[in-house]
Structure formats: C-alpha cells, structure tokens
XYZ file of C-alpha atoms in Angstrom:
672
model
C -35.433 47.639 -23.489
C -38.271 46.129 -21.382
C -35.871 43.256 -20.251
C -33.387 45.554 -19.151
C -36.055 47.456 -16.977
C -37.089 44.265 -15.560
C -33.630 43.383 -14.552
C -33.235 46.838 -12.699
C -36.500 46.503 -10.932
C -35.364 43.099 -9.744
C -32.088 44.406 -8.564
C -33.836 47.430 -6.838
C -36.085 45.034 -5.213
C -33.428 42.674 -3.809
C -31.521 45.962 -2.651
C -34.451 47.131 -0.815
C -35.156 43.621 0.736
C -31.435 43.456 1.987
C -31.623 47.107 3.522
C -35.070 46.114 5.252
C -33.337 42.914 6.750
C -30.277 44.734 8.052
C -32.499 47.630 9.518
C -34.984 44.816 11.238
C -31.831 42.879 12.605
C -30.258 46.187 14.054
C -33.397 47.761 15.167
C -35.512 45.071 16.468
C -33.300 42.130 17.429
C -30.366 41.622 19.935
C -28.180 39.938 17.616
C -25.602 42.494 16.926
C -25.577 43.888 20.196
C -24.844 40.502 21.553
C -22.136 40.126 19.233
C -18.465 39.344 20.595
C -17.174 42.528 18.901
C -19.495 44.761 21.089
C -17.412 45.695 24.017
C -20.132 47.050 25.981
C -21.676 43.434 26.397
C -19.572 40.810 27.447
C -20.505 37.126 27.018
C -19.331 34.719 29.688
C -19.352 31.052 29.019
C -20.446 28.389 31.489
C -19.004 24.943 30.705
C -21.694 22.185 31.983
C -20.616 19.034 33.895
C -20.030 16.094 31.513
C -22.514 13.429 32.212
C -21.565 10.608 34.361
C -20.709 7.070 33.025
C -21.771 3.761 34.756
C -21.862 0.155 34.324
C -25.106 -1.834 34.008
C -25.171 -2.386 37.718
C -24.807 1.403 38.442
C -21.198 1.471 39.653
C -19.789 4.872 38.564
C -16.804 4.349 36.178
C -16.105 8.063 34.998
C -17.159 11.198 37.001
C -15.933 14.561 37.042
C -13.403 16.905 39.239
C -13.336 20.838 39.346
C -10.966 22.519 37.024
C -10.694 25.982 35.906
C -8.934 28.014 33.101
C -8.142 31.488 32.088
C -9.469 32.636 28.607
C -8.225 35.356 26.484
C -10.310 37.314 23.929
C -8.419 39.938 21.815
C -11.499 42.050 20.934
C -11.927 42.879 24.562
C -8.453 44.033 25.239
C -8.148 47.594 26.451
C -5.528 49.991 24.934
C -3.868 50.813 28.253
C -3.926 47.083 29.252
C -1.703 46.865 32.593
C 0.606 44.045 31.483
C 2.895 43.910 34.521
C -0.139 44.225 36.827
C -1.736 41.352 35.104
C 1.319 39.067 35.055
C 1.872 39.579 38.820
C -1.568 38.640 39.419
C -1.566 35.328 37.444
C 2.359 34.691 38.584
C 3.834 34.748 35.310
C 6.593 36.763 33.704
C 6.006 39.299 30.992
C 8.023 37.187 28.644
C 5.872 34.412 29.356
C 2.709 36.561 28.657
C 4.129 37.647 25.470
C 4.782 34.100 24.386
C 1.471 32.876 25.384
C -0.254 35.486 23.464
C 1.857 35.042 20.384
C 1.183 31.190 20.614
C -2.547 31.730 20.654
C -2.459 33.815 17.641
C -0.039 31.731 15.702
C -2.754 28.959 15.260
C -4.429 30.629 12.215
C -6.687 27.814 11.892
C -8.597 28.203 14.935
C -7.731 31.699 16.195
C -10.501 34.153 16.256
C -10.224 37.519 17.869
C -13.824 37.622 18.692
C -13.900 34.188 20.415
C -12.474 33.454 23.976
C -8.878 31.472 23.598
C -7.558 29.388 26.403
C -4.587 31.278 28.152
C -3.973 29.124 31.176
C -5.107 25.705 32.095
C -5.340 23.799 35.361
C -5.963 26.824 37.868
C -6.059 25.483 41.370
C -8.441 26.609 44.058
C -5.753 28.958 45.436
C -5.374 30.500 42.016
C -8.854 30.960 41.580
C -9.276 32.705 44.976
C -6.272 35.059 44.252
C -7.157 35.917 40.451
C -10.974 36.157 40.772
C -10.967 39.204 43.120
C -9.046 41.451 40.773
C -9.874 40.091 37.361
C -12.494 42.596 36.679
C -9.638 45.007 35.526
C -8.815 42.973 32.993
C -11.669 42.670 30.515
C -10.101 40.617 28.005
C -9.576 37.753 30.485
C -12.087 35.591 31.920
C -12.326 32.549 34.245
C -14.003 29.488 32.887
C -15.082 26.286 34.729
C -13.924 23.417 32.549
C -14.514 20.188 34.559
C -11.951 17.434 34.245
C -12.866 13.811 34.008
C -12.245 11.642 37.023
C -11.841 7.868 36.179
C -12.681 5.803 39.189
C -11.640 2.344 37.539
C -8.243 1.462 36.340
C -9.195 -0.528 33.322
C -11.800 -0.463 30.452
C -9.890 2.464 28.981
C -10.555 1.304 25.383
C -14.478 1.377 26.300
C -14.453 4.665 28.055
C -12.163 6.718 25.905
C -11.017 10.252 26.651
C -11.692 13.987 26.162
C -9.321 16.504 24.912
C -9.197 20.012 23.553
C -11.029 20.306 20.127
C -9.149 20.956 16.842
C -10.171 22.688 13.805
C -11.913 19.663 12.325
C -13.990 19.062 15.430
C -15.081 22.699 15.703
C -16.272 22.734 12.163
C -18.265 19.619 12.622
C -20.542 21.667 15.191
C -19.531 25.185 14.974
C -22.715 26.345 16.925
C -21.250 24.690 19.981
C -17.492 24.247 19.961
C -14.990 27.043 20.217
C -11.153 26.840 20.666
C -10.094 25.610 23.886
C -13.318 23.419 24.435
C -12.984 19.782 25.327
C -14.852 16.731 23.433
C -14.901 12.935 23.443
C -11.851 11.811 21.213
C -12.352 8.066 21.542
C -14.601 5.483 23.143
C -18.014 6.176 24.686
C -16.837 9.677 25.576
C -16.817 10.120 21.654
C -19.560 8.182 20.417
C -21.934 9.625 22.932
C -20.374 13.239 23.055
C -23.742 15.001 22.141
C -25.391 13.552 25.313
C -22.327 13.656 27.885
C -21.444 17.231 26.853
C -24.484 19.183 28.067
C -25.495 22.527 27.044
C -23.408 25.405 27.646
C -24.494 28.463 29.665
C -24.116 32.033 28.295
C -24.462 35.201 30.627
C -24.382 38.673 28.780
C -22.676 41.306 31.174
C -23.330 44.910 30.486
C -20.084 47.128 30.845
C -19.913 50.855 31.344
C -17.560 53.255 29.324
C -14.631 52.106 31.507
C -15.593 48.460 30.872
C -16.606 47.647 34.324
C -19.434 45.386 34.971
C -22.513 46.970 35.752
C -24.891 44.043 35.734
C -26.815 41.488 33.617
C -27.821 42.547 30.048
C -31.552 43.521 30.293
C -31.830 41.208 33.403
C -30.679 38.457 31.897
C -33.223 37.955 29.273
C -31.044 36.824 26.399
C -28.926 34.374 28.888
C -28.747 30.788 27.956
C -29.270 28.282 31.016
C -26.690 25.795 31.594
C -27.499 22.178 31.415
C -25.395 19.444 32.719
C -24.611 16.392 30.590
C -26.989 13.351 30.627
C -25.594 10.225 32.615
C -24.851 7.277 30.421
C -25.399 3.742 31.910
C -23.206 1.301 29.808
C -24.375 -2.414 29.192
C -20.931 -3.411 30.260
C -20.586 -5.500 33.619
C -17.594 -3.985 34.853
C -16.735 -6.839 37.349
C -17.005 -9.265 34.221
C -14.902 -6.609 32.098
C -12.119 -6.553 35.055
C -11.984 -10.326 34.985
C -11.633 -10.309 31.232
C -8.948 -7.992 31.506
C -6.905 -9.823 34.133
C -7.080 -12.818 32.173
C -5.537 -10.740 29.373
C -2.440 -9.707 31.143
C 0.684 -10.174 29.155
C -1.211 -11.066 26.413
C -2.732 -9.636 23.153
C -5.972 -10.260 21.826
C -9.738 -9.402 22.571
C -12.862 -10.814 24.393
C -16.416 -9.777 23.790
C -19.359 -11.072 25.525
C -23.126 -10.417 24.757
C -26.484 -11.057 25.970
C -28.082 -12.787 22.971
C -31.486 -11.838 24.337
C -30.823 -8.094 23.632
C -27.588 -7.292 21.985
C -26.061 -5.718 25.062
C -22.361 -5.831 25.227
C -21.237 -7.201 28.662
C -17.447 -7.397 27.976
C -15.313 -5.793 25.325
C -11.671 -6.213 26.416
C -8.731 -5.420 24.329
C -5.265 -6.155 25.436
C -2.952 -4.628 26.295
C -5.358 -2.906 28.567
C -5.357 1.019 29.011
C -5.471 2.326 32.505
C -7.783 5.596 31.916
C -5.905 7.371 34.566
C -3.463 8.380 32.128
C -5.968 10.636 30.227
C -6.237 13.089 33.083
C -3.604 15.724 34.559
C -1.049 17.838 33.054
C 0.778 15.259 31.281
C -2.105 13.659 29.879
C -1.211 14.712 26.190
C 2.184 13.307 26.646
C 0.764 9.994 28.130
C -1.640 9.791 25.043
C 0.977 10.421 22.627
C 3.155 7.779 23.986
C 0.250 5.122 23.719
C -0.234 6.225 20.026
C 3.296 5.880 19.281
C 3.734 2.447 20.915
C 4.098 0.647 17.466
C 4.999 -2.791 19.155
C 2.161 -3.119 21.463
C -0.755 -0.771 19.775
C -2.626 -0.427 22.869
C -5.000 2.214 21.294
C -5.874 -0.163 18.520
C -9.230 -1.748 19.960
C -8.545 -5.355 19.049
C -12.033 -6.323 20.392
C -13.853 -4.173 17.658
C -10.989 -3.196 15.138
C -8.695 -6.249 14.820
C -9.770 -8.577 11.878
C -8.458 -12.102 12.409
C -9.169 -15.458 10.498
C -11.798 -16.867 12.806
C -10.415 -20.333 12.271
C -12.579 -23.374 12.891
C -15.241 -21.376 14.796
C -16.232 -20.171 11.267
C -17.059 -23.941 10.264
C -20.439 -23.193 12.106
C -21.206 -20.709 9.670
C -20.225 -22.553 6.606
C -22.337 -25.739 7.856
C -25.272 -23.421 8.216
C -24.796 -21.970 4.873
C -24.537 -25.302 3.339
C -27.605 -26.458 4.764
C -29.474 -23.446 3.723
C -28.217 -23.698 0.155
C -29.430 -27.219 0.126
C -26.209 -28.856 -0.752
C -26.065 -31.067 2.390
C -28.431 -32.050 5.081
C -28.487 -33.096 8.813
C -27.856 -36.689 7.525
C -24.919 -35.913 5.097
C -21.718 -37.683 5.571
C -18.076 -37.542 4.465
C -15.265 -39.869 5.007
C -12.059 -38.241 6.505
C -8.882 -39.735 5.345
C -6.712 -37.604 7.542
C -7.728 -34.593 5.855
C -8.932 -33.173 2.676
C -7.054 -33.854 -0.566
C -7.078 -32.036 -3.768
C -4.182 -32.668 -6.443
C -0.748 -33.185 -4.580
C -1.958 -30.932 -1.891
C -4.202 -31.323 1.353
C -5.518 -29.780 4.239
C -4.531 -32.009 7.183
C -6.980 -33.205 10.004
C -6.906 -34.570 13.515
C -10.652 -35.302 14.044
C -9.878 -39.118 14.800
C -12.910 -40.156 13.003
C -10.988 -41.453 10.112
C -12.312 -43.906 7.189
C -15.709 -43.789 8.746
C -18.711 -41.734 7.692
C -19.029 -38.608 9.784
C -22.248 -36.268 10.128
C -22.052 -32.467 10.954
C -22.558 -32.876 14.688
C -19.431 -35.011 15.183
C -17.613 -32.978 12.444
C -18.160 -30.088 14.880
C -17.559 -31.885 17.988
C -13.977 -33.010 16.614
C -13.565 -30.071 14.295
C -13.117 -32.072 11.391
C -11.419 -30.158 8.445
C -12.432 -32.585 5.816
C -16.133 -32.480 6.549
C -16.266 -28.508 6.084
C -13.968 -28.670 2.997
C -16.058 -31.194 1.306
C -19.062 -29.097 2.277
C -17.636 -25.888 0.849
C -16.929 -27.777 -2.546
C -20.781 -28.649 -2.517
C -21.523 -24.901 -1.745
C -19.116 -23.829 -4.643
C -20.599 -26.317 -7.116
C -24.097 -25.648 -6.367
C -24.491 -24.024 -9.910
C -22.219 -26.239 -12.137
C -20.143 -24.203 -14.370
C -21.033 -20.908 -12.662
C -18.874 -20.661 -9.424
C -19.455 -16.855 -9.520
C -23.195 -17.309 -8.714
C -22.433 -19.924 -6.133
C -19.985 -17.905 -3.853
C -22.188 -14.858 -4.222
C -25.037 -16.748 -2.626
C -22.658 -18.046 0.151
C -21.434 -14.536 0.664
C -24.763 -13.069 1.096
C -26.046 -15.719 3.518
C -22.863 -15.166 5.656
C -23.003 -11.281 5.461
C -26.592 -11.522 6.963
C -24.532 -12.624 10.356
C -23.113 -9.062 10.232
C -19.639 -10.294 9.140
C -17.887 -8.518 6.482
C -20.047 -5.533 6.739
C -20.133 -2.578 9.156
C -22.275 -3.330 12.191
C -23.703 0.059 12.435
C -23.520 0.085 16.242
C -22.944 2.536 18.823
C -19.084 2.124 19.098
C -16.548 4.869 18.290
C -14.519 2.467 16.336
C -15.047 -0.750 14.181
C -13.858 -3.042 11.136
C -15.920 -4.736 8.165
C -13.842 -7.927 8.610
C -14.005 -9.580 5.018
C -16.161 -12.090 3.343
C -15.050 -12.421 -0.305
C -17.297 -12.707 -3.311
C -16.987 -13.057 -6.644
C -16.127 -9.326 -7.454
C -13.340 -9.862 -4.774
C -11.579 -12.900 -6.431
C -12.125 -11.343 -9.837
C -10.359 -8.247 -8.931
C -7.636 -10.221 -7.135
C -6.906 -13.099 -9.505
C -8.755 -11.893 -12.672
C -12.056 -13.254 -14.171
C -12.058 -16.839 -14.643
C -8.454 -17.399 -13.122
C -9.322 -18.820 -9.832
C -11.568 -21.941 -8.796
C -12.571 -23.971 -5.812
C -9.273 -24.976 -4.829
C -7.943 -21.418 -5.166
C -10.266 -20.368 -2.328
C -10.631 -23.774 -0.299
C -9.267 -22.425 2.942
C -12.429 -20.330 3.531
C -13.754 -23.688 4.387
C -12.059 -23.838 7.993
C -11.963 -20.091 8.682
C -8.720 -19.087 6.937
C -8.045 -17.826 3.514
C -9.729 -14.495 2.936
C -12.132 -14.586 5.854
C -11.603 -12.314 8.544
C -13.786 -11.217 11.344
C -13.508 -9.144 14.634
C -13.911 -10.613 18.094
C -17.293 -8.560 18.291
C -18.268 -10.156 14.925
C -17.440 -13.415 16.140
C -19.413 -13.146 19.320
C -22.449 -11.789 17.235
C -22.623 -14.690 15.141
C -22.309 -16.898 18.184
C -25.363 -15.117 19.595
C -27.127 -15.725 16.204
C -26.553 -19.536 16.858
C -27.977 -19.267 20.556
C -30.914 -17.691 19.225
C -31.462 -20.031 16.295
C -31.466 -17.360 13.692
C -31.676 -13.927 14.724
C -29.596 -11.434 16.538
C -29.698 -7.743 18.074
C -27.118 -5.046 16.977
C -24.572 -5.375 19.645
C -24.412 -1.978 21.609
C -22.611 -0.554 24.584
C -25.263 1.732 26.035
C -28.104 0.552 27.874
C -29.845 3.704 29.229
C -29.329 7.371 28.850
C -30.407 9.649 31.726
C -31.882 6.344 33.570
C -34.247 5.904 30.459
C -33.769 2.454 28.386
C -32.467 3.172 24.871
C -35.437 2.951 22.462
C -33.429 3.159 19.124
C -35.016 0.321 16.726
C -31.388 -0.227 15.553
C -30.763 -1.789 18.670
C -34.183 -3.078 19.900
C -35.645 -4.866 16.817
C -34.112 -8.240 15.942
C -32.504 -8.927 12.623
C -33.148 -12.121 10.940
C -30.262 -13.953 9.171
C -30.735 -15.862 5.992
C -30.922 -19.304 7.535
C -33.989 -21.016 8.544
C -34.477 -21.788 12.155
C -34.669 -25.491 11.541
C -31.035 -25.804 10.542
C -29.576 -24.399 13.755
C -30.447 -27.735 15.717
C -27.544 -29.888 14.565
C -25.040 -27.181 14.979
C -26.123 -26.535 18.525
C -25.978 -30.232 19.180
C -22.389 -30.249 18.017
C -21.508 -27.542 19.798
C -22.547 -29.211 22.933
C -20.767 -32.453 22.238
C -17.393 -30.093 21.859
C -17.766 -29.332 25.655
C -18.857 -32.784 26.603
C -16.451 -34.884 24.829
C -14.893 -32.966 22.021
C -11.848 -30.442 21.442
C -13.246 -28.322 24.057
C -13.792 -30.913 26.958
C -11.209 -29.375 29.438
C -13.829 -26.609 30.375
C -16.601 -28.986 31.196
C -18.240 -28.260 34.552
C -21.144 -29.755 36.370
C -22.133 -26.201 37.777
C -23.579 -24.929 34.470
C -24.052 -26.297 30.923
C -22.104 -24.820 28.131
C -21.636 -25.306 24.135
C -18.686 -24.241 22.336
C -16.359 -24.529 19.229
C -12.591 -24.187 19.420
C -10.741 -22.383 16.830
C -6.930 -22.154 15.710
C -6.185 -19.255 13.585
C -2.774 -19.828 11.483
C -0.414 -16.791 11.874
C 2.526 -16.521 9.434
C 4.617 -14.686 11.918
C 4.565 -16.900 14.957
C 2.381 -19.204 17.022
C -1.258 -19.799 15.989
C -3.951 -17.713 17.594
C -6.239 -19.257 20.089
C -10.060 -18.731 19.319
C -13.099 -19.910 21.078
C -16.873 -19.221 21.199
C -19.140 -20.122 24.008
C -22.768 -19.999 24.776
C -24.262 -20.695 28.275
C -26.321 -22.126 29.586
C -27.582 -24.295 26.729
C -31.424 -24.530 27.535
C -31.939 -20.660 27.914
C -28.665 -19.029 26.868
C -27.796 -15.703 28.736
C -24.204 -15.177 27.338
C -22.564 -15.566 24.152
C -18.606 -14.958 24.086
C -15.944 -14.864 21.835
C -12.112 -15.041 22.763
C -9.105 -14.270 20.665
C -5.589 -14.882 22.158
C -2.978 -13.662 19.866
C -0.453 -16.441 19.692
C -2.020 -18.591 22.192
C -1.892 -21.989 20.142
C -5.018 -24.086 20.183
C -8.405 -22.641 20.844
C -8.787 -25.196 23.876
C -5.678 -23.914 25.619
C -6.266 -20.412 26.451
C -9.426 -18.998 24.691
C -11.500 -21.742 26.035
C -10.676 -21.561 29.470
C -11.109 -17.804 29.531
C -14.641 -18.104 27.952
C -15.627 -20.761 30.446
C -14.387 -18.687 33.414
C -16.284 -15.610 32.291
C -19.338 -17.368 31.782
C -19.034 -19.103 35.242
C -18.457 -15.664 36.655
C -21.514 -14.173 35.100
C -24.080 -16.917 35.775
C -22.677 -17.795 39.258
C -21.225 -14.694 40.509
C -17.981 -16.428 41.649
C -15.205 -18.679 40.197
C -14.666 -22.177 41.727
C -12.020 -23.391 39.368
C -9.263 -21.193 40.892
C -6.349 -23.078 39.476
C -7.381 -22.631 36.097
C -8.038 -18.639 36.588
C -4.349 -18.574 38.050
C -2.886 -20.553 35.343
C -4.369 -18.242 32.679
C -3.583 -15.129 34.455
C 0.181 -16.376 35.090
C 0.610 -17.118 31.437
C 2.701 -14.414 29.716
C 3.545 -14.134 26.087
C 5.736 -11.058 26.263
C 8.694 -12.711 25.043
C 6.925 -14.099 21.901
C 5.724 -10.644 21.174
C 9.172 -9.190 21.660
C 10.716 -11.757 19.085
C 8.304 -11.024 16.610
C 8.665 -7.368 16.830
C 12.450 -7.871 16.457
C 11.686 -10.006 13.438
C 9.892 -7.160 11.955
C 12.426 -4.575 12.650
C 14.981 -7.093 11.024
C 12.739 -7.372 7.841
C 12.350 -3.775 7.681
C 16.218 -2.890 8.468
C 15.143 -1.137 11.613
C 16.590 -3.552 14.056
C 19.264 -2.078 16.491
C 20.465 -4.562 19.189
C 20.489 -3.000 22.604
C 24.123 -3.607 23.248
C 25.738 -2.170 20.381
C 28.177 0.759 21.038
C 26.581 4.153 20.744
C 28.899 4.853 17.817
C 27.427 1.890 15.803
C 24.052 2.953 16.714
C 24.593 6.210 15.425
C 25.833 4.905 12.325
C 22.675 2.738 11.863
C 20.657 5.801 12.504
C 22.432 7.740 9.805
C 21.923 4.847 7.443
C 18.224 4.832 8.064
C 17.747 8.517 7.556
C 19.509 8.258 4.093
C 16.568 8.781 1.818
C 18.837 7.789 -1.550
C 19.348 4.181 -0.220
C 16.863 1.364 -0.975
C 15.352 -0.647 1.757
C 17.223 -3.566 0.667
C 20.544 -1.771 0.584
C 19.767 -0.156 3.991
C 19.264 -3.542 5.511
C 22.468 -5.080 4.115
C 24.563 -1.940 5.408
C 22.887 -2.103 8.807
C 23.319 -6.018 9.115
C 27.226 -5.586 8.313
C 27.360 -3.022 11.506
C 25.317 -5.363 13.536
C 27.921 -8.155 12.499
C 30.804 -5.961 13.249
C 29.435 -5.147 16.840
C 29.043 -8.841 17.430
C 32.475 -9.800 16.208
C 33.830 -7.129 18.425
C 31.749 -8.666 21.512
C 33.362 -11.982 20.848
C 36.771 -10.695 20.896
C 36.218 -8.541 24.226
C 34.732 -11.955 25.831
C 37.546 -14.260 24.420
C 39.574 -15.903 27.317
C 41.819 -18.313 25.859
C 42.659 -22.059 26.567
C-alpha cells in the first residue's frame, strides 16, 4: 500500500510540474504568442545576403544579385479570401492559383501550414512595385527577399559549387534555421562553408488587428531578430592560375592540383570537363544542373581533382623508395641491376630506363624511372619479416598512409575519396588467407595494382617530399571575414613516418628527372624544378599521363600534381602542364608560348567518344546515330524488356545493328 501511495505522489508531483511549466510559458513568456498559428501576430522573415567568395588576391568570384519571391502560409489564410483579386494582382489565372496551392500542399514531407511556403519565385522589380502596394489585403502572402548568386567568372564551377532549394533531409539537418523554400549550398565551397556564408535570418513580428491589418511592430520590436549578412570567404585559390589550369585541360579529362607546401593552401584544383558556374543561376538552373548530373559520358559534376582515384603510376615510386629506406631494407647506396625489367617466373615487368646490366642506385632509378629497381626494393619490403608477409605489408601500408593516401584527408572540401593503400586484411579478404604472395601484388611497386590516389593526394605527397617529411592538411579557404583561419587541423603540420634524412636522395633523383631524365622536355633556365613522370595503365584505352613537380628546388613554393586521362606518358602532357603552371605562379607570365598553345590545342574528344561507344556496346546500349528510327525503336523495346538477360539483349541489338549496316551497304551500292 505504501509503494502505491509513493507512485501516486510522484504522478501528482509530475502533473503539477507540467501544469506549472505550461502556465509559465503562457503567462510569462512570449513563445506561444509568437507562434505562427497566432493570426494576430505575423512573422516576416528577412533572408540575408550570402557572403562573397573571393580568391587569394581579392578577386570577387561570387557575389549576389537582388531577387524576390512570394510565400504562402496556410494558417494565415482568410475565410473570405479574394482569389480573383489576388490572381489579378500577381498576374496569374485562377486555375494556376489552385494548381500552385495544390502543388505546395502535395509535398507532405516538407509542407507545414504554419510555415511560409514558396508560392512564386523570381519576382522582377516591376512585379515587386505592383504587388507590394496591395499585398496587405492578402495576409497569407508575403514578399521575401531571396538574393540569388551572381557568378563573376566562367570557370571553377567544381570549386565554387551552387545553392538550391533545401529538401527534407537538409531541413532536418538544421530545422532551427531552414524552412521549405530556403536556399542553401549544395556543392563546393557553397556547401562546405554554408554556415558562414548563409548569415542569420531576420525576423520581424507584426501586430494585426481584428481585420488582420498591420498596426505596427509587436511590442516595439522587442522580440525581433536582427538580420546579419553572411561572412565573406577568401579562398586560397589563385584564380589566374586556376584559369590557366582549366584552359590547359580544354577537350581533355583529368585533374590538376597545386599546393603551397609551406601552409597546405590549395592554389589550383581544376577538374575537367570544366563547369561554367553561370549555369547555376536563372530560371532554367535546375534544368542545367540536371543535364550536368545526367551526363554519363563526361561526368562533369564528378570532381576528378578530389574524387577520382587513379593508379598513380611511377610517381608512387618516390613513396615506395622512402618506405624501403625507412624500413631499413635498402639504403642510399643500394643498387640493383636492371635486365630490361623485373623478371619473376615466366613473367616480367618491362623497363626502358636504359641503365641495363649495370648497378643503379635510387637517384638514377628515379631519374630514368627504373621499374626493376623499385620492384626489387618492394620485394625486400615484403621480405623484411621472413615468413610473415602480412606483418611486412602492414608496416609498409602504415608508412604510406601517413602521407594521407588511402585515408580521408579531413579537409574543408565538400567531396573527397580515400584512394586505396592495401594491407594484409585487404588481400586476405580478396584472395583468402595464405593465398597471395609477393608476386601476386608486385604491381604495387610501380604504382599500379591496387594502389589508388586522387590528384589531391598525389599533390599532397609531393608537398611532403618538398618539405622533407611533413605536410599541412590541404585546404581551400584562407580567411573568413578577412581573418586568417586558425583551425589547428590546417595550421599544425603533420609528420609522416619517414625520417628527414631519407628524403635527400629522392629530391636529388627528382632534380635529375628534369635536368636529364624522363622529364627533360620541361627544363628551363628561368626557374629550378624537380619532378617525376608517371604513366598509369588504363584497360579501356591509352595510358593516363601523370606528373608531379616541385619548384623552385631550393625553397619550394609550389607542389603540383597533374593527371590527364589517356594522355600517354607523363612527359607528353602532364609534365608540360605542371611546368607551365609553375612558371606562371613564380614569374607571373609564360615565356614558353609554343608549349602552352600546343597543350591547349590538343583534343582527346574522339578517344573519349570511342571509349564511351565501347562501353555502350559492352552493356548492350549502343545505338548508331545513322540507324533508321524503326530500328532504334526496336532497340529501345529490347532494352526495356526486363525478362531478357544482358547477354541476350546484346545479341538481339547487335543483330538489329547488323541489319541496319547491311541495308545501308545495299543503298550505297553503285555497281560496275
């Protein structure tokens, strides 16, 4: 009985506490008076101007342009609403009005009758002047300023990003700020620095009389919220350098990243195909964005500089050499003899270093990109602990990952990729425990195999080499509201797991690459450079061209990584691109005009089209443009048939294509 009385007492206490809280909120606070359901008080929202985005030199890249929209709040709708009068005011038909209201209410996930919903966008100054004067008659509708972005440049779309209307998920991420119809950053810097750029909304509470006419601010504006514009963002990007990188990538695919190794600031982050951000504004912006997103062939919205993971090719030999030195399996004096490549069983990794049948040390192996040297060094890495290859590869993997490859970089970009640096667990999952060995994974020695890295990661390990053992996490923002960033993630250097003393021979070899090695084509007397060529094998076409560069050699100011898809050897396209960017950054101009023009004019569009058609043929989706419409319709019908297997679809489609080609030959036959 006593226990029952205690329970009753607790329940009574909780009930009294609840009643007291409700009484307090209703009698002593304004919370419920300011609720959107209270028709005697109307909340008017002021959308702040988003912060400007500038490059490191103060050039404005993104600003704002005035724009207004009309919002609708169901809870404020009068019973005797003058529909025809309102339609005349905003210049729409009654049918359009009904259709718009139904459309707003149909989205159950974000519709709320207490919250202003977007009714009409893109009001012009003329619309504003006409509507504003008589809008007081229609309490459920308000004019809200929604500044639209104004892009002052025609490139760097992957960096800048775009803003768009928030969806249900975005609203849930910060329901205290976002409401349906609000705009927010969706990609790029607009997304990653959204909370700085968006500012603080203003709220004005307007008192209404019984006829819902405005009679002034509620309590003289005591509960109004002051609007604050968004903070301006200064990027680390050098726009002139970015613009040059994107010009060099015209009619190509790939990524270019340039870093200042002294602080990790991203000077260039170019991805090709290049996006002109002007398509992110205007009434047709969603159509343009959708078109970019659906471009499966070129994938312009895929940021190749930060997301695309490529085999880094011979540029990775630099990291393998450093890992071998740190693990103590070779030293600066270690030599290997190259016999036109690395031989294992009846297989081999070919080599064209030219130092055949003579001892070669690491600096010369870097200079001429000797495959045999680094394959032999990798064998020693994996044999460090005899009979325990798992321990050996885990130690190697741990060292390499300290260069921020194979892991997320935790930077301030909206997108990124881990890349891949395999370890024992990776191969045990792939092949099974004790079912792989040194020669199963020997391709890792030359940056092929399972090793993958993004251009940003490749640029970062190049910066590590420039700094002789440390790096600053790459970041794209230099200052916020004019104040330099202070986040220790970006301002405190990270040490890699290779001692400083081991870098000298690597830097020496990279200098030899430019002076008399595989990258001699880019040599210039204007400034000093060190680099490394890379050629990444590609199963679907010509090899990728890769190059890393550090300049100047004595006091590095820039570290660059270039990846050109299907560009061939690293010295052909990637090397000249990197060198031209270094020249522009260090000297402010380009003297090697013929090299620049040659790169800009090169066009790989036909190669990309060939690869795309090959892909379509493999997947049974290829339809020649010159087929008659009837045959195209037949192919579409086959592709839409869910009962057919992919192999059967391919066979049937190929038969149709063959028919079309045979008919064409008959049409074109002239005779003797």
